[in-house]
Amino acid sequence: MSIVNDMNLAESGRRKIQWVRDFMPALSEIEQRFAREKPFEGLRIAVSVHLEAKTANLGLVLKAGGAEVSLTGSNPLSTQDDVAAGLASMGVETFGIHGASAEEYEAHLVETLKNKPHLIVDDGGDLIHLLGGHCRDYGTEIIGGCEETTTGILRLRARERDGILPCPMVAVNDAKAKHYYDNKYGTGQSVWDAVMHISNLIVAGKTVVVAGYGWCGKGVAMRAAGMGANVIVTEIDPFKALDATMHGYRVMKMEEAAPLGDVFVTVTGCRDVITPAHFEKMKHNALLCNAGHFDCEVDVAGLSKMAIRQELRRDSIVGYTLSDGRVLNVAAEGRLVNLAAGNGHPAEIMDMSFAVQALTLEWLVKNREHLECRVYEVPDVIDQEIAVSKLSSLGLSVDTLTEAQRAYLDGWSGE
Ligand SMILES: NC(=O)c1ccc[n+]([C@@H]2O[C@H](COP(=O)([O-])OP(=O)(O)OC[C@H]3O[C@@H](n4cnc5c(N)ncnc54)[C@H](O)[C@@H]3O)[C@@H](O)[C@H]2O)c1
């Protein structure tokens, strides 16, 4: 039985789910085929992805494909109680409560695995962590799974290296149809959507420090610059740093950026990116946000120790007063701001990411006899199919190579 906060919220949740379904055409096309072909008939799927409307839609698409689906969140603050109730009311076993404690959050993950899944969809590696640990008995029938995000894939590869990957996993994040759009344009928009909403402040004219110029960081920096911010990038990779300078951003170390920034966004997937040494130098009323997967990028515990007082200043913003009177503001407890204090990526973006998930799960089932416990790439045909489907849903198409062009590109003679 589902565990949600309040089933009375189901109608609001169903409205949100219905809204996004209208803007996820690639996934709708897949859903219609799944409903006919039932690729997951007799199979159980456990999903741990931020429990909001687009994820709920993925759950419904897998259900339409014949699966028995159980679904939980991937961060206690990103779970939306109305969506959880709405999804539960639509026949998907749902476990998640906004603001759950660490223990409750893990209990919901465990409940999700109790269906003894054949397939899993993970976002950040929590399900895999449990299946490789004290929940291994729930994984005896597993065929494989998909991982949604960069940080989760780093961990999968570390498990693969150490020979402790509990089942075959596919790196969905690394599909072009995922990270080219989701990480860049999705994070680029949804981070600023959340920051502007929770702060009610202007971005134009502010100095915005973006830590990490990877796929997500590029999007966050681009949209900040587009709204008129002065963008500073901090990096550890000299090539990414050069890329940022050629986009016109200033590049420097965090210790130099700390006194300059009005808004900070960490999006590195690394830990201890902003620490007490940086807090010492920051301006009064700086706003600190994280968009990386885990809440270890901004050392909020360290800031809390330095502070003489802390208070809720607006919903999702806590102000830490330091002994010299400066206040540093932390958004969403240092958890990924766009999901913990916002609605996550736009539906049109998650359409592509979740289309990759749906087709990759189907691929796992079709190839179940040949899979080993390793990390697989998403097959190219899946990537291509989604790009073409998305383009056509936008009424767009691309040219096709002629035979002569193909021979020219494949050949060495230049003819
Ligand atoms: N908020 C969201 O909705 C969302 C969406 C997708 C991914 N993510 C998460 O965001 C994080 C980044 O993902 P990505 O796809 O951009 O990864 P990426 O690997 O493309 O980029 C990360 C960048 O951070 C840099 N970096 C690493 N450690 C650093 C440090 N200490 N200081 C400065 N720079 C550092 C790396 O050199 C790299 O360029 C991951 O945790 C990922 O799981 C969040």
Coordinates of C-alpha atoms and ligand atoms in Angstrom, one line a residue:
M1 CA 0.0 0.0 0.0
S2 CA 1.2 3.5 -0.9
I3 CA 2.7 5.8 1.8
V4 CA 1.9 9.4 1.1
N5 CA 1.3 12.5 3.2
D6 CA -2.4 13.2 2.4
M7 CA -4.6 11.5 -0.1
N8 CA -6.9 14.5 0.0
L9 CA -4.3 16.3 -2.2
A10 CA -4.7 13.7 -5.0
E11 CA -6.9 16.0 -7.2
S12 CA -4.2 18.7 -7.3
G13 CA -1.6 16.1 -8.0
R14 CA -3.6 14.6 -10.9
R15 CA -4.0 18.1 -12.4
K16 CA -0.2 18.6 -12.3
I17 CA 0.4 15.2 -13.9
Q18 CA -2.2 15.8 -16.6
W19 CA -0.6 19.2 -17.4
V20 CA 2.8 17.8 -18.0
R21 CA 1.5 14.8 -20.0
D22 CA 0.2 17.3 -22.6
F23 CA 3.8 18.6 -23.1
M24 CA 5.7 15.3 -23.3
P25 CA 4.9 14.1 -26.8
A26 CA 7.9 11.7 -27.3
L27 CA 6.9 9.9 -24.1
S28 CA 3.2 9.9 -25.2
E29 CA 4.2 8.2 -28.5
I30 CA 6.1 5.5 -26.5
E31 CA 3.2 5.1 -24.1
Q32 CA 0.8 4.4 -27.0
R33 CA 3.0 1.7 -28.4
F34 CA 3.7 0.3 -24.9
A35 CA -0.1 0.1 -24.3
R36 CA -0.4 -2.1 -27.4
E37 CA 2.7 -4.2 -27.1
K38 CA 3.0 -4.5 -23.3
P39 CA 6.7 -5.0 -23.1
F40 CA 6.7 -5.1 -19.3
E41 CA 3.9 -7.6 -18.9
G42 CA 4.5 -9.6 -15.7
L43 CA 7.5 -7.5 -14.7
R44 CA 7.9 -5.3 -11.7
I45 CA 9.7 -1.9 -11.9
A46 CA 11.0 0.1 -8.9
V47 CA 11.7 3.8 -9.6
S48 CA 13.5 6.3 -7.4
V49 CA 13.5 9.7 -9.2
H50 CA 12.4 13.2 -7.9
L51 CA 8.8 12.6 -7.1
E52 CA 7.1 15.3 -9.1
A53 CA 4.8 15.4 -12.0
K54 CA 7.1 14.4 -14.9
T55 CA 8.4 11.4 -12.9
A56 CA 4.8 10.5 -12.2
N57 CA 4.1 10.5 -15.9
L58 CA 7.1 8.1 -16.4
G59 CA 5.5 5.8 -13.8
L60 CA 2.2 5.8 -15.7
V61 CA 3.9 5.1 -19.1
L62 CA 5.7 2.1 -17.6
K63 CA 2.4 0.9 -16.1
A64 CA 0.7 1.3 -19.5
G65 CA 3.5 -1.0 -20.8
G66 CA 2.2 -3.7 -18.4
A67 CA 4.6 -3.2 -15.5
E68 CA 3.7 -3.3 -11.8
V69 CA 5.4 -0.1 -10.8
S70 CA 6.4 1.1 -7.3
L71 CA 7.8 4.6 -7.1
T72 CA 9.6 6.8 -4.6
G73 CA 11.6 10.1 -4.7
S74 CA 15.3 10.6 -4.8
N75 CA 15.5 13.5 -2.4
P76 CA 13.1 14.2 0.5
L77 CA 12.7 17.9 -0.3
S78 CA 11.9 17.4 -4.0
T79 CA 8.9 15.1 -3.3
Q80 CA 5.6 16.9 -4.0
D81 CA 2.9 15.6 -1.7
D82 CA 0.0 16.3 -4.1
V83 CA 1.8 14.6 -6.9
A84 CA 2.5 11.6 -4.7
A85 CA -1.1 11.3 -3.7
G86 CA -2.3 11.9 -7.3
L87 CA 0.0 9.1 -8.6
A88 CA -1.1 6.7 -5.8
S89 CA -4.7 7.4 -6.8
M90 CA -3.8 6.4 -10.4
G91 CA -2.7 2.9 -9.5
V92 CA 1.0 3.3 -9.0
E93 CA 2.3 2.2 -5.6
T94 CA 3.9 5.4 -4.3
F95 CA 6.1 6.0 -1.3
G96 CA 7.2 9.5 -0.5
I97 CA 6.5 12.4 1.9
H98 CA 7.9 15.9 1.4
G99 CA 10.5 16.8 4.1
A100 CA 10.9 13.2 5.2
S101 CA 13.7 12.5 7.7
A102 CA 16.7 10.6 6.5
E103 CA 15.3 7.4 8.2
E104 CA 11.8 7.9 6.6
Y105 CA 13.4 8.6 3.3
E106 CA 15.4 5.3 3.4
A107 CA 12.3 3.4 4.6
H108 CA 10.5 4.6 1.5
L109 CA 13.3 3.4 -0.8
V110 CA 13.1 0.1 1.0
E111 CA 9.3 -0.1 0.6
T112 CA 9.8 0.6 -3.1
L113 CA 12.2 -2.4 -3.4
K114 CA 9.9 -4.7 -1.6
N115 CA 8.1 -5.5 -4.9
K116 CA 11.3 -7.5 -5.8
P117 CA 11.9 -5.5 -9.0
H118 CA 13.0 -7.0 -12.3
L119 CA 14.0 -3.4 -13.4
I120 CA 15.0 -0.3 -11.5
V121 CA 15.2 3.4 -12.4
D122 CA 17.7 5.1 -10.1
D123 CA 18.6 8.8 -9.8
G124 CA 21.8 9.3 -7.8
G125 CA 22.3 5.6 -6.9
D126 CA 20.2 5.1 -3.7
L127 CA 18.4 2.0 -5.0
I128 CA 21.7 0.4 -6.2
H129 CA 23.3 1.2 -2.9
L130 CA 20.5 -0.7 -1.1
L131 CA 20.5 -3.6 -3.5
G132 CA 24.2 -3.9 -3.0
G133 CA 23.7 -3.8 0.7
H134 CA 21.0 -4.7 3.2
C135 CA 18.3 -5.0 0.6
R136 CA 20.1 -7.5 -1.6
D137 CA 17.4 -10.1 -1.0
Y138 CA 14.9 -7.9 -2.9
G139 CA 17.2 -8.0 -6.0
T140 CA 17.2 -11.7 -6.7
E141 CA 15.0 -11.4 -9.8
I142 CA 16.6 -8.2 -11.2
I143 CA 17.3 -8.0 -14.9
G144 CA 19.0 -4.5 -14.7
G145 CA 18.4 -0.9 -14.4
C146 CA 18.9 2.7 -15.6
E147 CA 20.7 5.6 -13.8
E148 CA 19.5 9.1 -14.5
T149 CA 22.2 11.4 -13.3
T150 CA 25.9 12.2 -13.6
T151 CA 26.7 11.7 -9.9
G152 CA 24.9 8.3 -9.9
I153 CA 26.9 7.2 -12.9
L154 CA 30.2 8.1 -11.3
R155 CA 29.2 5.9 -8.4
L156 CA 28.1 3.0 -10.7
R157 CA 31.5 3.2 -12.4
A158 CA 33.3 3.1 -9.0
R159 CA 31.2 0.0 -8.1
E160 CA 32.0 -1.6 -11.5
R161 CA 35.7 -0.9 -10.9
D162 CA 35.6 -2.5 -7.5
G163 CA 33.5 -5.5 -8.8
I164 CA 30.5 -4.7 -6.6
L165 CA 27.9 -3.7 -9.1
P166 CA 24.8 -5.7 -8.1
C167 CA 23.2 -5.8 -11.6
P168 CA 23.6 -4.6 -15.2
M169 CA 23.0 -0.8 -15.3
V170 CA 22.7 1.6 -18.2
A171 CA 24.1 5.2 -18.0
V172 CA 21.0 7.0 -19.2
N173 CA 22.5 10.4 -18.3
D174 CA 25.2 9.9 -20.9
A175 CA 22.8 9.5 -23.8
K176 CA 22.9 12.6 -26.0
A177 CA 19.1 12.9 -25.8
K178 CA 19.5 13.3 -22.1
H179 CA 22.5 15.4 -21.0
Y180 CA 22.7 17.7 -24.1
Y181 CA 19.3 19.0 -23.1
D182 CA 18.3 18.1 -19.6
N183 CA 21.6 18.9 -17.9
K184 CA 22.2 22.1 -19.9
Y185 CA 18.8 23.7 -20.8
G186 CA 16.8 22.0 -18.1
T187 CA 19.1 22.9 -15.2
G188 CA 19.8 26.3 -16.9
Q189 CA 16.1 27.2 -16.8
S190 CA 14.9 25.5 -13.6
V191 CA 17.7 26.7 -11.4
W192 CA 16.8 30.4 -12.2
D193 CA 13.1 29.7 -12.1
A194 CA 13.6 28.4 -8.5
V195 CA 16.1 31.1 -7.4
M196 CA 13.9 33.9 -8.7
H197 CA 10.8 32.5 -7.2
I198 CA 12.2 31.8 -3.7
S199 CA 14.2 35.1 -3.5
N200 CA 12.0 37.5 -5.5
L201 CA 15.2 39.3 -6.4
I202 CA 16.5 40.4 -9.8
V203 CA 19.3 38.5 -11.6
A204 CA 20.3 41.4 -13.9
G205 CA 23.3 43.3 -12.7
K206 CA 24.2 40.7 -10.1
T207 CA 27.5 38.9 -9.9
V208 CA 26.7 35.2 -10.2
V209 CA 29.4 32.7 -9.4
V210 CA 28.8 29.3 -11.0
A211 CA 31.0 26.5 -9.6
G212 CA 31.5 23.8 -12.2
Y213 CA 31.3 24.4 -16.0
G214 CA 30.1 21.0 -17.0
W215 CA 26.8 20.3 -18.8
C216 CA 24.7 21.8 -16.0
G217 CA 27.1 24.6 -15.2
K218 CA 27.1 25.8 -18.9
G219 CA 23.3 26.0 -18.8
V220 CA 23.2 27.8 -15.4
A221 CA 25.9 30.3 -16.6
M222 CA 24.2 30.9 -20.0
R223 CA 20.8 31.7 -18.6
A224 CA 22.3 33.9 -15.8
A225 CA 24.2 35.9 -18.5
G226 CA 21.1 36.0 -20.7
M227 CA 19.3 37.8 -17.9
G228 CA 22.1 40.3 -17.5
A229 CA 24.2 38.9 -14.7
N230 CA 27.9 39.2 -14.6
V231 CA 29.0 35.6 -14.5
I232 CA 32.1 34.2 -12.8
V233 CA 33.0 30.5 -13.3
T234 CA 35.2 28.4 -11.0
E235 CA 36.5 25.1 -12.2
I236 CA 39.2 22.4 -11.6
D237 CA 39.5 21.4 -15.3
P238 CA 41.6 23.8 -17.4
F239 CA 39.7 23.0 -20.6
K240 CA 36.4 23.7 -19.1
A241 CA 37.9 26.9 -17.6
L242 CA 39.1 28.0 -21.1
D243 CA 35.7 27.2 -22.6
A244 CA 34.1 29.4 -20.0
T245 CA 36.5 32.3 -20.8
M246 CA 35.7 31.9 -24.5
H247 CA 32.0 32.3 -23.6
G248 CA 33.0 35.6 -22.1
Y249 CA 32.9 34.7 -18.4
R250 CA 35.5 35.5 -15.8
V251 CA 37.3 32.5 -14.5
M252 CA 39.0 32.4 -11.1
K253 CA 39.4 30.3 -7.9
M254 CA 36.5 30.2 -5.5
E255 CA 38.6 32.0 -2.9
E256 CA 38.8 35.0 -5.3
A257 CA 35.2 34.7 -6.3
A258 CA 33.9 34.5 -2.8
P259 CA 34.1 38.2 -2.0
L260 CA 32.6 39.2 -5.4
G261 CA 29.5 37.0 -5.7
D262 CA 25.9 38.1 -5.0
V263 CA 24.5 34.6 -5.9
F264 CA 26.5 31.4 -5.9
V265 CA 25.4 28.2 -7.7
T266 CA 27.4 25.0 -7.2
V267 CA 26.9 22.3 -9.8
T268 CA 30.0 20.2 -9.7
G269 CA 29.0 16.8 -8.3
C270 CA 32.0 17.3 -5.9
R271 CA 32.1 18.0 -2.2
D272 CA 33.3 21.0 -0.1
V273 CA 33.1 23.5 -3.0
I274 CA 32.1 26.4 -0.8
T275 CA 33.5 26.1 2.7
P276 CA 34.0 28.2 5.9
A277 CA 37.2 29.8 4.4
H278 CA 34.9 31.2 1.6
F279 CA 32.1 32.2 4.0
E280 CA 34.7 34.4 5.8
K281 CA 35.1 36.5 2.7
M282 CA 31.5 36.7 1.3
K283 CA 29.4 39.8 1.0
H284 CA 26.5 40.5 3.4
N285 CA 23.3 38.9 2.0
A286 CA 25.0 36.7 -0.5
L287 CA 22.7 33.8 -1.6
L288 CA 24.1 30.3 -1.7
C289 CA 22.5 27.7 -3.9
N290 CA 23.4 24.2 -4.9
A291 CA 22.2 22.4 -8.1
G292 CA 24.5 19.4 -7.9
H293 CA 22.9 16.0 -6.9
F294 CA 24.0 15.8 -3.2
D295 CA 23.9 18.5 -0.5
C296 CA 27.7 18.3 0.1
E297 CA 28.8 21.1 -2.3
V298 CA 28.0 24.0 0.1
D299 CA 29.2 23.2 3.6
V300 CA 26.0 24.2 5.3
A301 CA 26.9 22.4 8.6
G302 CA 30.2 24.5 8.6
L303 CA 28.2 27.7 8.1
S304 CA 25.8 26.7 10.8
K305 CA 28.7 26.3 13.3
M306 CA 30.1 29.7 12.3
A307 CA 26.8 31.5 12.7
I308 CA 25.6 33.1 15.9
R309 CA 22.0 32.9 14.7
Q310 CA 19.9 31.3 12.0
E311 CA 16.4 32.2 10.9
L312 CA 14.0 31.3 8.1
R313 CA 13.9 34.5 6.0
R314 CA 11.6 33.3 3.2
D315 CA 10.2 29.9 2.3
S316 CA 13.3 27.8 1.4
I317 CA 15.8 30.5 2.4
V318 CA 17.6 30.3 5.8
G319 CA 19.8 33.3 6.8
Y320 CA 22.9 32.6 8.9
T321 CA 24.1 35.6 10.8
L322 CA 27.9 35.7 11.4
S323 CA 29.6 37.4 14.4
D324 CA 30.5 40.4 12.3
G325 CA 26.9 41.0 11.4
R326 CA 27.0 39.7 7.8
V327 CA 24.1 37.4 6.9
L328 CA 24.6 34.6 4.4
N329 CA 21.5 33.1 2.9
V330 CA 21.2 29.4 2.0
A331 CA 18.6 28.2 -0.4
A332 CA 16.8 24.9 0.1
E333 CA 19.2 23.7 2.8
G334 CA 21.9 23.3 0.2
R335 CA 20.0 20.6 -1.6
L336 CA 19.5 20.9 -5.4
V337 CA 17.6 24.1 -5.5
N338 CA 15.6 23.6 -8.7
L339 CA 13.9 20.5 -7.3
A340 CA 13.9 21.1 -3.6
A341 CA 12.6 24.6 -4.0
G342 CA 11.0 24.4 -7.5
N343 CA 9.3 22.2 -9.9
G344 CA 12.4 20.8 -11.6
H345 CA 13.1 20.8 -15.3
P346 CA 10.4 21.9 -17.8
A347 CA 8.2 19.1 -19.1
E348 CA 9.4 19.3 -22.6
I349 CA 13.0 18.6 -21.4
M350 CA 12.0 15.6 -19.2
D351 CA 10.1 14.3 -22.2
M352 CA 13.4 13.4 -23.7
S353 CA 15.1 12.2 -20.6
F354 CA 12.3 9.9 -19.7
A355 CA 11.8 8.7 -23.2
V356 CA 15.4 7.5 -22.9
Q357 CA 14.5 5.8 -19.6
A358 CA 11.4 4.1 -21.1
L359 CA 13.1 2.8 -24.2
T360 CA 16.2 1.7 -22.3
L361 CA 14.2 -0.4 -19.9
E362 CA 12.6 -2.1 -22.9
W363 CA 16.0 -2.7 -24.3
L364 CA 17.1 -4.3 -21.0
V365 CA 14.2 -6.7 -21.2
K366 CA 14.8 -7.6 -24.8
N367 CA 18.5 -8.2 -24.1
R368 CA 18.2 -9.8 -20.7
E369 CA 19.9 -13.1 -21.8
H370 CA 23.1 -11.3 -22.7
L371 CA 23.7 -8.8 -20.0
E372 CA 26.6 -8.8 -17.5
C373 CA 27.0 -6.8 -14.2
R374 CA 28.5 -3.8 -15.8
V375 CA 27.7 -0.2 -16.9
Y376 CA 26.3 0.0 -20.4
E377 CA 25.8 3.0 -22.7
V378 CA 22.4 3.7 -24.1
P379 CA 22.3 2.1 -27.6
D380 CA 22.7 4.7 -30.3
V381 CA 19.5 3.7 -32.0
I382 CA 17.5 4.7 -29.0
D383 CA 19.2 8.1 -28.8
Q384 CA 18.5 8.7 -32.5
E385 CA 14.9 7.6 -32.3
I386 CA 14.2 10.1 -29.5
A387 CA 15.9 13.0 -31.2
V388 CA 14.0 12.3 -34.4
S389 CA 10.7 11.9 -32.6
K390 CA 11.3 15.1 -30.6
L391 CA 12.1 17.1 -33.7
S392 CA 9.1 15.8 -35.5
S393 CA 6.9 16.7 -32.6
L394 CA 8.2 20.2 -33.1
G395 CA 7.3 20.1 -36.8
L396 CA 11.0 20.0 -37.7
S397 CA 13.2 17.6 -39.7
V398 CA 16.8 17.3 -40.8
D399 CA 18.4 16.6 -44.2
T400 CA 19.3 13.0 -45.2
L401 CA 22.7 12.2 -46.6
T402 CA 22.8 11.2 -50.3
E403 CA 24.8 8.0 -51.2
A404 CA 27.5 10.3 -52.7
Q405 CA 27.7 12.3 -49.5
R406 CA 27.9 9.2 -47.3
A407 CA 30.7 7.7 -49.5
Y408 CA 32.5 11.1 -49.3
L409 CA 32.3 11.2 -45.5
D410 CA 33.3 7.5 -45.1
G411 CA 36.1 7.5 -47.6
W412 CA 39.7 8.5 -47.6
S413 CA 40.1 9.7 -51.2
G414 CA 38.2 13.0 -50.9
E415 CA 36.0 12.1 -53.9
Ligands
LIG1 N1 19.8 20.0 -10.5 C1 19.5 19.2 -11.5 O1 18.4 19.1 -11.9 C2 20.6 18.3 -12.1 C3 20.4 17.8 -13.4 C4 21.4 17.0 -13.9 C5 22.5 16.7 -13.2 N2 22.6 17.2 -11.9 C6 23.8 17.0 -11.1 O2 24.7 18.1 -11.2 C7 26.0 17.8 -11.0 C8 26.9 18.1 -12.3 O3 26.4 17.4 -13.4 P1 27.0 17.7 -14.9 O4 26.2 16.8 -15.8 O5 27.1 19.1 -15.1 O6 28.5 17.1 -14.6 P2 29.8 17.4 -15.5 O7 30.7 16.3 -15.2 O8 29.4 17.7 -16.9 O9 30.3 18.8 -14.8 C9 30.8 18.9 -13.6 C10 31.9 20.0 -13.7 O10 32.3 20.3 -12.4 C11 33.7 20.5 -12.4 N3 34.2 20.3 -11.0 C12 34.3 19.2 -10.3 N4 34.7 19.4 -9.0 C13 34.9 20.8 -8.9 C14 35.2 21.7 -7.9 N5 35.6 21.2 -6.7 N6 35.2 23.0 -8.1 C15 34.9 23.5 -9.4 N7 34.5 22.7 -10.4 C16 34.5 21.4 -10.2 C17 34.2 19.4 -13.3 O11 35.5 19.7 -13.8 C18 33.1 19.5 -14.4 O12 33.5 20.4 -15.4 C19 26.0 16.3 -10.7 O13 25.9 16.1 -9.3 C20 24.7 15.8 -11.4 O14 24.2 14.6 -10.9 C21 21.7 18.0 -11.4

